[in-house]
Tab-separated table of C-alpha atoms in Angstrom:
chain	number	residue	atom	x	y	z
A	1	MET	CA	11.829	16.362	-3.274
A	2	PRO	CA	15.048	18.235	-3.972
A	3	THR	CA	18.082	15.989	-4.294
A	4	HIS	CA	20.167	17.909	-1.779
A	5	LEU	CA	17.625	17.156	0.977
A	6	SER	CA	17.551	13.392	0.414
A	7	LYS	CA	18.940	11.082	3.061
A	8	THR	CA	21.328	9.359	0.654
A	9	ARG	CA	23.134	12.650	0.060
A	10	LYS	CA	23.608	13.129	3.794
A	11	HIS	CA	25.008	9.600	4.151
A	12	ARG	CA	27.724	10.059	1.500
A	13	GLY	CA	31.048	9.056	2.970
A	14	HIS	CA	29.494	7.100	5.827
A	15	VAL	CA	30.132	3.438	5.182
A	16	SER	CA	26.885	1.720	6.167
A	17	ALA	CA	24.548	4.660	5.476
A	18	GLY	CA	22.831	4.304	8.842
A	19	LYS	CA	21.898	0.661	8.343
A	20	GLY	CA	24.534	-0.870	10.633
A	21	ARG	CA	27.570	-3.018	9.931
A	22	VAL	CA	26.664	-6.102	11.940
A	23	GLY	CA	22.916	-6.530	11.359
A	24	LYS	CA	22.991	-5.158	7.802
A	25	HIS	CA	20.041	-3.927	5.797
A	26	ARG	CA	18.364	-7.050	4.484
A	27	LYS	CA	14.958	-7.408	2.918
A	28	HIS	CA	12.533	-8.669	5.615
A	29	PRO	CA	14.554	-9.619	8.697
A	30	GLY	CA	11.569	-9.916	11.027
A	31	GLY	CA	9.166	-11.421	8.526
A	32	ARG	CA	6.567	-9.685	6.400
A	33	GLY	CA	3.678	-7.775	7.894
A	34	LEU	CA	2.413	-8.993	11.246
A	35	ALA	CA	4.479	-12.186	11.200
A	36	GLY	CA	5.742	-13.585	14.491
A	37	GLY	CA	3.173	-12.035	16.809
A	38	GLN	CA	2.994	-15.253	18.816
A	39	HIS	CA	6.660	-16.116	18.337
A	40	HIS	CA	9.615	-13.783	17.900
A	41	HIS	CA	7.579	-10.562	18.234
A	42	ARG	CA	5.679	-11.738	21.299
A	43	THR	CA	7.163	-9.231	23.749
A	44	ASN	CA	6.108	-6.357	21.506
A	45	MET	CA	2.577	-7.709	21.113
A	46	ASP	CA	2.202	-8.366	24.843
A	47	LYS	CA	3.517	-4.933	25.771
A	48	TYR	CA	1.831	-2.693	23.228
A	49	HIS	CA	-1.186	-4.772	22.116
A	50	PRO	CA	-2.507	-6.707	25.132
A	51	GLY	CA	-5.487	-8.927	24.354
A	52	TYR	CA	-4.728	-9.040	20.627
A	53	PHE	CA	-4.855	-12.845	20.502
A	54	GLY	CA	-7.570	-15.181	21.747
A	55	LYS	CA	-11.302	-15.498	21.541
A	56	LEU	CA	-13.545	-12.935	23.168
A	57	SER	CA	-17.019	-14.397	23.631
A	58	THR	CA	-19.329	-17.189	22.573
A	59	LEU	CA	-21.296	-17.006	19.364
A	60	THR	CA	-24.963	-16.397	20.121
A	61	SER	CA	-26.687	-17.758	17.041
A	62	PHE	CA	-25.779	-19.823	14.027
A	63	GLY	CA	-28.984	-19.197	12.045
A	64	PRO	CA	-29.441	-16.480	9.472
A	65	SER	CA	-29.794	-13.047	10.978
A	66	SER	CA	-32.954	-10.993	10.598
A	67	GLN	CA	-31.121	-8.654	8.259
A	68	LEU	CA	-30.597	-11.449	5.754
A	69	ARG	CA	-34.187	-12.724	5.701
A	70	SER	CA	-36.317	-11.600	2.803
A	71	VAL	CA	-39.547	-9.776	3.589
A	72	MET	CA	-42.711	-10.901	1.831
A	73	ASN	CA	-45.827	-8.778	1.558
A	74	THR	CA	-48.879	-10.759	2.767
A	75	SER	CA	-51.547	-8.103	2.193
A	76	PRO	CA	-53.842	-8.669	-0.805
A	77	ALA	CA	-52.596	-7.235	-4.062
A	78	PRO	CA	-54.445	-4.120	-5.283
A	79	ARG	CA	-56.994	-4.795	-8.026
A	80	LYS	CA	-56.541	-3.216	-11.369
A	81	THR	CA	-59.670	-1.474	-12.554
A	82	PRO	CA	-60.223	-1.064	-16.262
A	83	SER	CA	-59.526	2.481	-17.318
A	84	PRO	CA	-62.434	4.272	-19.031
A	85	SER	CA	-61.698	5.023	-22.651
């Protein structure tokens, strides 16, 4: 990116560089990542992500699923015939 197009060049001479005097530009003011979804970011989560929290349905089975069970061949094994030499 050319230097003359960078945002820092455009902010030269402007004291807070678009970050605000009162709130200031600090590292992670709202917490990292999705922190505070049930606390200080609750209004955002309720407004833009309704139903994000909470359980949806009951679990149907606790046993191993059919995809995890190994399949065993029960048909008789083919006999090996001696090859003529």
